[in-house]
Amino acid sequence: MPSSDDRAAFRRTHWEGAPIEAGAPKRDLYASLSPAQRLAALAALNRRAWLAAGHATPPPLPRADWPGEVFEIGDRGRGG
């Protein structure tokens, strides 16, 4: 089994990511997507990660069982 140093070296040589500054324009891959499409892609990614971690997908909750009210807890803008 490879040591943690070997695994770290492998990650450094195979990492394809890059740091992105906050507020930087979206990469071409995402620039043409609408916010709804980006959200859908994020939801799909989260679902795949959830399943890859070995979790089962919960059954859908019928609309009738959804909460009837939404509560706002505090208002950080006014010290609440």
Tab-separated table of N, CA, C and O in Angstrom:
chain	number	residue	atom	x	y	z
A	1	MET	N	0.849	-1.175	0.000
A	1	MET	CA	0.000	0.000	0.000
A	1	MET	C	0.898	1.242	0.000
A	1	MET	O	1.845	1.316	0.774
A	2	PRO	N	0.608	2.225	-0.842
A	2	PRO	CA	1.458	3.420	-0.898
A	2	PRO	C	1.381	4.224	0.400
A	2	PRO	O	0.353	4.256	1.069
A	3	SER	N	2.492	4.859	0.724
A	3	SER	CA	2.526	5.685	1.928
A	3	SER	C	1.776	6.989	1.687
A	3	SER	O	1.450	7.337	0.544
A	4	SER	N	1.525	7.722	2.752
A	4	SER	CA	0.829	9.009	2.595
A	4	SER	C	1.671	9.981	1.778
A	4	SER	O	1.133	10.792	1.026
A	5	ASP	N	2.995	9.904	1.883
A	5	ASP	CA	3.864	10.760	1.067
A	5	ASP	C	3.731	10.416	-0.415
A	5	ASP	O	3.706	11.299	-1.271
A	6	ASP	N	3.646	9.119	-0.713
A	6	ASP	CA	3.470	8.697	-2.112
A	6	ASP	C	2.131	9.186	-2.664
A	6	ASP	O	2.046	9.649	-3.796
A	7	ARG	N	1.089	9.067	-1.835
A	7	ARG	CA	-0.228	9.520	-2.288
A	7	ARG	C	-0.245	11.029	-2.502
A	7	ARG	O	-0.813	11.532	-3.471
A	8	ALA	N	0.403	11.776	-1.604
A	8	ALA	CA	0.469	13.232	-1.743
A	8	ALA	C	1.240	13.620	-3.000
A	8	ALA	O	0.834	14.526	-3.734
A	9	ALA	N	2.343	12.934	-3.281
A	9	ALA	CA	3.121	13.222	-4.491
A	9	ALA	C	2.288	12.931	-5.736
A	9	ALA	O	2.320	13.690	-6.708
A	10	PHE	N	1.533	11.828	-5.705
A	10	PHE	CA	0.676	11.495	-6.840
A	10	PHE	C	-0.371	12.584	-7.072
A	10	PHE	O	-0.600	13.013	-8.196
A	11	ARG	N	-0.996	13.055	-5.976
A	11	ARG	CA	-2.009	14.106	-6.113
A	11	ARG	C	-1.399	15.383	-6.692
A	11	ARG	O	-2.006	16.038	-7.524
A	12	ARG	N	-0.197	15.731	-6.243
A	12	ARG	CA	0.448	16.948	-6.752
A	12	ARG	C	0.740	16.852	-8.240
A	12	ARG	O	0.599	17.825	-8.967
A	13	THR	N	1.144	15.683	-8.707
A	13	THR	CA	1.492	15.547	-10.125
A	13	THR	C	0.278	15.360	-11.018
A	13	THR	O	0.352	15.605	-12.210
A	14	HIS	N	-0.844	14.926	-10.468
A	14	HIS	CA	-2.034	14.670	-11.288
A	14	HIS	C	-3.170	15.660	-11.056
A	14	HIS	O	-4.229	15.527	-11.645
A	15	TRP	N	-2.952	16.628	-10.200
A	15	TRP	CA	-3.997	17.594	-9.897
A	15	TRP	C	-4.237	18.494	-11.093
A	15	TRP	O	-3.302	19.074	-11.640
A	16	GLU	N	-5.491	18.628	-11.517
A	16	GLU	CA	-5.821	19.438	-12.686
A	16	GLU	C	-6.544	20.719	-12.303
A	16	GLU	O	-6.952	21.468	-13.171
A	17	GLY	N	-6.714	20.965	-11.034
A	17	GLY	CA	-7.419	22.153	-10.592
A	17	GLY	C	-6.523	23.376	-10.583
A	17	GLY	O	-5.313	23.304	-10.821
A	18	ALA	N	-7.121	24.501	-10.339
A	18	ALA	CA	-6.378	25.756	-10.237
A	18	ALA	C	-7.109	26.668	-9.269
A	18	ALA	O	-8.341	26.705	-9.257
A	19	PRO	N	-6.377	27.411	-8.451
A	19	PRO	CA	-7.052	28.359	-7.552
A	19	PRO	C	-7.780	29.427	-8.350
A	19	PRO	O	-7.298	29.860	-9.396
A	20	ILE	N	-8.927	29.845	-7.865
A	20	ILE	CA	-9.727	30.875	-8.537
A	20	ILE	C	-10.039	31.954	-7.514
A	20	ILE	O	-10.493	31.660	-6.415
A	21	GLU	N	-9.801	33.174	-7.893
A	21	GLU	CA	-10.079	34.296	-7.013
A	21	GLU	C	-11.587	34.514	-6.897
A	21	GLU	O	-12.327	34.303	-7.864
A	22	ALA	N	-12.034	34.965	-5.745
A	22	ALA	CA	-13.451	35.284	-5.560
A	22	ALA	C	-13.846	36.399	-6.518
A	22	ALA	O	-13.118	37.372	-6.688
A	23	GLY	N	-14.970	36.247	-7.179
A	23	GLY	CA	-15.467	37.257	-8.103
A	23	GLY	C	-14.876	37.161	-9.499
A	23	GLY	O	-15.209	37.965	-10.375
A	24	ALA	N	-13.996	36.177	-9.726
A	24	ALA	CA	-13.412	36.014	-11.064
A	24	ALA	C	-14.493	35.555	-12.034
A	24	ALA	O	-15.442	34.883	-11.643
A	25	PRO	N	-14.378	35.918	-13.325
A	25	PRO	CA	-15.382	35.461	-14.289
A	25	PRO	C	-15.379	33.930	-14.396
A	25	PRO	O	-14.368	33.286	-14.145
A	26	LYS	N	-16.525	33.383	-14.742
A	26	LYS	CA	-16.649	31.939	-14.876
A	26	LYS	C	-15.816	31.452	-16.052
A	26	LYS	O	-15.666	32.140	-17.053
A	27	ARG	N	-15.269	30.254	-15.910
A	27	ARG	CA	-14.532	29.649	-17.013
A	27	ARG	C	-15.483	29.404	-18.174
A	27	ARG	O	-16.698	29.360	-17.997
A	28	ASP	N	-14.930	29.242	-19.356
A	28	ASP	CA	-15.755	29.026	-20.547
A	28	ASP	C	-16.728	27.868	-20.366
A	28	ASP	O	-17.839	27.898	-20.869
A	29	LEU	N	-16.311	26.858	-19.619
A	29	LEU	CA	-17.169	25.699	-19.389
A	29	LEU	C	-18.490	26.105	-18.758
A	29	LEU	O	-19.539	25.538	-19.039
A	30	TYR	N	-18.455	27.118	-17.881
A	30	TYR	CA	-19.648	27.531	-17.153
A	30	TYR	C	-20.248	28.844	-17.637
A	30	TYR	O	-21.366	29.166	-17.278
A	31	ALA	N	-19.509	29.597	-18.417
A	31	ALA	CA	-19.940	30.943	-18.799
A	31	ALA	C	-21.269	30.942	-19.541
A	31	ALA	O	-22.059	31.861	-19.399
A	32	SER	N	-21.517	29.921	-20.330
A	32	SER	CA	-22.743	29.894	-21.129
A	32	SER	C	-23.938	29.296	-20.375
A	32	SER	O	-25.047	29.300	-20.901
A	33	LEU	N	-23.711	28.798	-19.171
A	33	LEU	CA	-24.800	28.170	-18.421
A	33	LEU	C	-25.575	29.208	-17.622
A	33	LEU	O	-25.009	30.151	-17.076
A	34	SER	N	-26.860	28.992	-17.533
A	34	SER	CA	-27.698	29.857	-16.714
A	34	SER	C	-27.527	29.450	-15.248
A	34	SER	O	-27.038	28.349	-14.953
A	35	PRO	N	-27.934	30.303	-14.309
A	35	PRO	CA	-27.864	29.897	-12.895
A	35	PRO	C	-28.633	28.606	-12.625
A	35	PRO	O	-28.182	27.775	-11.831
A	36	ALA	N	-29.766	28.411	-13.282
A	36	ALA	CA	-30.539	27.177	-13.073
A	36	ALA	C	-29.756	25.954	-13.566
A	36	ALA	O	-29.775	24.899	-12.927
A	37	GLN	N	-29.052	26.094	-14.677
A	37	GLN	CA	-28.259	24.975	-15.198
A	37	GLN	C	-27.075	24.676	-14.278
A	37	GLN	O	-26.725	23.525	-14.065
A	38	ARG	N	-26.472	25.728	-13.738
A	38	ARG	CA	-25.361	25.518	-12.801
A	38	ARG	C	-25.852	24.814	-11.547
A	38	ARG	O	-25.187	23.922	-11.020
A	39	LEU	N	-27.020	25.219	-11.065
A	39	LEU	CA	-27.596	24.586	-9.885
A	39	LEU	C	-27.915	23.120	-10.156
A	39	LEU	O	-27.663	22.255	-9.325
A	40	ALA	N	-28.453	22.830	-11.343
A	40	ALA	CA	-28.760	21.441	-11.701
A	40	ALA	C	-27.482	20.609	-11.765
A	40	ALA	O	-27.452	19.457	-11.315
A	41	ALA	N	-26.413	21.178	-12.317
A	41	ALA	CA	-25.139	20.459	-12.383
A	41	ALA	C	-24.589	20.207	-10.978
A	41	ALA	O	-24.068	19.128	-10.693
A	42	LEU	N	-24.717	21.180	-10.097
A	42	LEU	CA	-24.260	21.018	-8.718
A	42	LEU	C	-25.073	19.935	-8.007
A	42	LEU	O	-24.517	19.102	-7.287
A	43	ALA	N	-26.378	19.935	-8.220
A	43	ALA	CA	-27.228	18.915	-7.599
A	43	ALA	C	-26.845	17.519	-8.094
A	43	ALA	O	-26.778	16.564	-7.312
A	44	ALA	N	-26.567	17.390	-9.394
A	44	ALA	CA	-26.160	16.100	-9.950
A	44	ALA	C	-24.819	15.660	-9.372
A	44	ALA	O	-24.631	14.488	-9.038
A	45	LEU	N	-23.892	16.599	-9.235
A	45	LEU	CA	-22.591	16.284	-8.652
A	45	LEU	C	-22.746	15.828	-7.207
A	45	LEU	O	-22.142	14.835	-6.784
A	46	ASN	N	-23.574	16.534	-6.437
A	46	ASN	CA	-23.803	16.148	-5.041
A	46	ASN	C	-24.421	14.762	-4.945
A	46	ASN	O	-24.056	13.968	-4.074
A	47	ARG	N	-25.353	14.464	-5.838
A	47	ARG	CA	-26.002	13.139	-5.826
A	47	ARG	C	-24.988	12.042	-6.121
A	47	ARG	O	-24.948	11.019	-5.436
A	48	ARG	N	-24.133	12.273	-7.140
A	48	ARG	CA	-23.117	11.276	-7.464
A	48	ARG	C	-22.145	11.082	-6.302
A	48	ARG	O	-21.745	9.961	-6.001
A	49	ALA	N	-21.759	12.170	-5.638
A	49	ALA	CA	-20.849	12.063	-4.490
A	49	ALA	C	-21.518	11.304	-3.346
A	49	ALA	O	-20.881	10.489	-2.677
A	50	TRP	N	-22.799	11.588	-3.114
A	50	TRP	CA	-23.550	10.910	-2.057
A	50	TRP	C	-23.588	9.408	-2.312
A	50	TRP	O	-23.337	8.602	-1.419
A	51	LEU	N	-23.894	9.027	-3.553
A	51	LEU	CA	-23.967	7.612	-3.901
A	51	LEU	C	-22.587	6.964	-3.860
A	51	LEU	O	-22.438	5.821	-3.414
A	52	ALA	N	-21.554	7.689	-4.314
A	52	ALA	CA	-20.188	7.149	-4.301
A	52	ALA	C	-19.704	6.913	-2.875
A	52	ALA	O	-18.883	6.026	-2.638
A	53	ALA	N	-20.221	7.674	-1.934
A	53	ALA	CA	-19.851	7.500	-0.529
A	53	ALA	C	-20.583	6.317	0.109
A	53	ALA	O	-20.366	6.019	1.281
A	54	GLY	N	-21.449	5.665	-0.658
A	54	GLY	CA	-22.125	4.477	-0.154
A	54	GLY	C	-23.465	4.728	0.490
A	54	GLY	O	-24.030	3.841	1.106
A	55	HIS	N	-23.978	5.943	0.366
A	55	HIS	CA	-25.282	6.257	0.953
A	55	HIS	C	-26.400	5.896	-0.030
A	55	HIS	O	-26.223	5.959	-1.237
A	56	ALA	N	-27.545	5.546	0.506
A	56	ALA	CA	-28.709	5.264	-0.326
A	56	ALA	C	-29.471	6.559	-0.582
A	56	ALA	O	-29.481	7.465	0.250
A	57	THR	N	-30.083	6.634	-1.739
A	57	THR	CA	-30.906	7.795	-2.060
A	57	THR	C	-32.229	7.660	-1.324
A	57	THR	O	-32.907	6.645	-1.456
A	58	PRO	N	-32.593	8.663	-0.518
A	58	PRO	CA	-33.863	8.553	0.189
A	58	PRO	C	-35.035	8.626	-0.789
A	58	PRO	O	-34.924	9.245	-1.846
A	59	PRO	N	-36.151	7.993	-0.440
A	59	PRO	CA	-37.305	8.075	-1.337
A	59	PRO	C	-37.814	9.519	-1.392
A	59	PRO	O	-37.666	10.277	-0.442
A	60	PRO	N	-38.405	9.908	-2.522
A	60	PRO	CA	-38.921	11.278	-2.619
A	60	PRO	C	-40.021	11.526	-1.589
A	60	PRO	O	-40.811	10.639	-1.274
A	61	LEU	N	-40.039	12.720	-1.052
A	61	LEU	CA	-41.041	13.102	-0.070
A	61	LEU	C	-42.254	13.670	-0.807
A	61	LEU	O	-42.112	14.617	-1.581
A	62	PRO	N	-43.436	13.093	-0.616
A	62	PRO	CA	-44.615	13.616	-1.303
A	62	PRO	C	-44.853	15.080	-0.943
A	62	PRO	O	-44.593	15.510	0.186
A	63	ARG	N	-45.329	15.849	-1.880
A	63	ARG	CA	-45.559	17.282	-1.668
A	63	ARG	C	-46.450	17.527	-0.449
A	63	ARG	O	-46.263	18.485	0.283
A	64	ALA	N	-47.412	16.658	-0.226
A	64	ALA	CA	-48.327	16.840	0.904
A	64	ALA	C	-47.581	16.767	2.243
A	64	ALA	O	-48.055	17.305	3.242
A	65	ASP	N	-46.420	16.125	2.272
A	65	ASP	CA	-45.652	16.006	3.511
A	65	ASP	C	-44.632	17.119	3.698
A	65	ASP	O	-43.941	17.160	4.712
A	66	TRP	N	-44.513	18.018	2.715
A	66	TRP	CA	-43.578	19.140	2.845
A	66	TRP	C	-44.074	20.079	3.932
A	66	TRP	O	-45.276	20.187	4.181
A	67	PRO	N	-43.173	20.805	4.586
A	67	PRO	CA	-43.619	21.765	5.599
A	67	PRO	C	-44.519	22.825	4.979
A	67	PRO	O	-44.318	23.242	3.848
A	68	GLY	N	-45.505	23.243	5.722
A	68	GLY	CA	-46.444	24.237	5.215
A	68	GLY	C	-45.974	25.659	5.393
A	68	GLY	O	-46.486	26.581	4.779
A	69	GLU	N	-44.994	25.876	6.266
A	69	GLU	CA	-44.514	27.220	6.545
A	69	GLU	C	-42.995	27.242	6.498
A	69	GLU	O	-42.335	26.258	6.785
A	70	VAL	N	-42.469	28.395	6.147
A	70	VAL	CA	-41.028	28.592	6.155
A	70	VAL	C	-40.735	29.666	7.181
A	70	VAL	O	-41.361	30.718	7.196
A	71	PHE	N	-39.797	29.392	8.057
A	71	PHE	CA	-39.469	30.332	9.110
A	71	PHE	C	-38.107	30.941	8.842
A	71	PHE	O	-37.168	30.241	8.494
A	72	GLU	N	-38.008	32.230	9.043
A	72	GLU	CA	-36.723	32.905	8.950
A	72	GLU	C	-36.166	32.996	10.364
A	72	GLU	O	-36.827	33.485	11.269
A	73	ILE	N	-34.962	32.485	10.541
A	73	ILE	CA	-34.365	32.488	11.868
A	73	ILE	C	-33.344	33.606	11.933
A	73	ILE	O	-32.271	33.522	11.369
A	74	GLY	N	-33.746	34.688	12.599
A	74	GLY	CA	-32.854	35.820	12.771
A	74	GLY	C	-32.645	36.597	11.486
A	74	GLY	O	-32.936	36.125	10.401
A	75	ASP	N	-32.167	37.790	11.646
A	75	ASP	CA	-31.821	38.620	10.510
A	75	ASP	C	-30.439	39.182	10.796
A	75	ASP	O	-30.266	40.080	11.599
A	76	ARG	N	-29.438	38.613	10.183
A	76	ARG	CA	-28.061	38.973	10.482
A	76	ARG	C	-27.744	40.410	10.088
A	76	ARG	O	-26.816	40.998	10.585
A	77	GLY	N	-28.540	40.954	9.177
A	77	GLY	CA	-28.285	42.325	8.745
A	77	GLY	C	-28.652	43.353	9.803
A	77	GLY	O	-28.176	44.461	9.789
A	78	ARG	N	-29.526	42.975	10.735
A	78	ARG	CA	-29.976	43.940	11.762
A	78	ARG	C	-29.673	43.430	13.169
A	78	ARG	O	-30.352	43.778	14.106
A	79	GLY	N	-28.697	42.594	13.277
A	79	GLY	CA	-28.280	42.134	14.611
A	79	GLY	C	-29.239	41.156	15.252
A	79	GLY	O	-29.172	40.893	16.425
A	80	GLY	N	-30.165	40.558	14.477
A	80	GLY	CA	-31.163	39.674	15.067
A	80	GLY	C	-30.768	38.295	15.062
A	80	GLY	O	-30.783	37.396	15.695
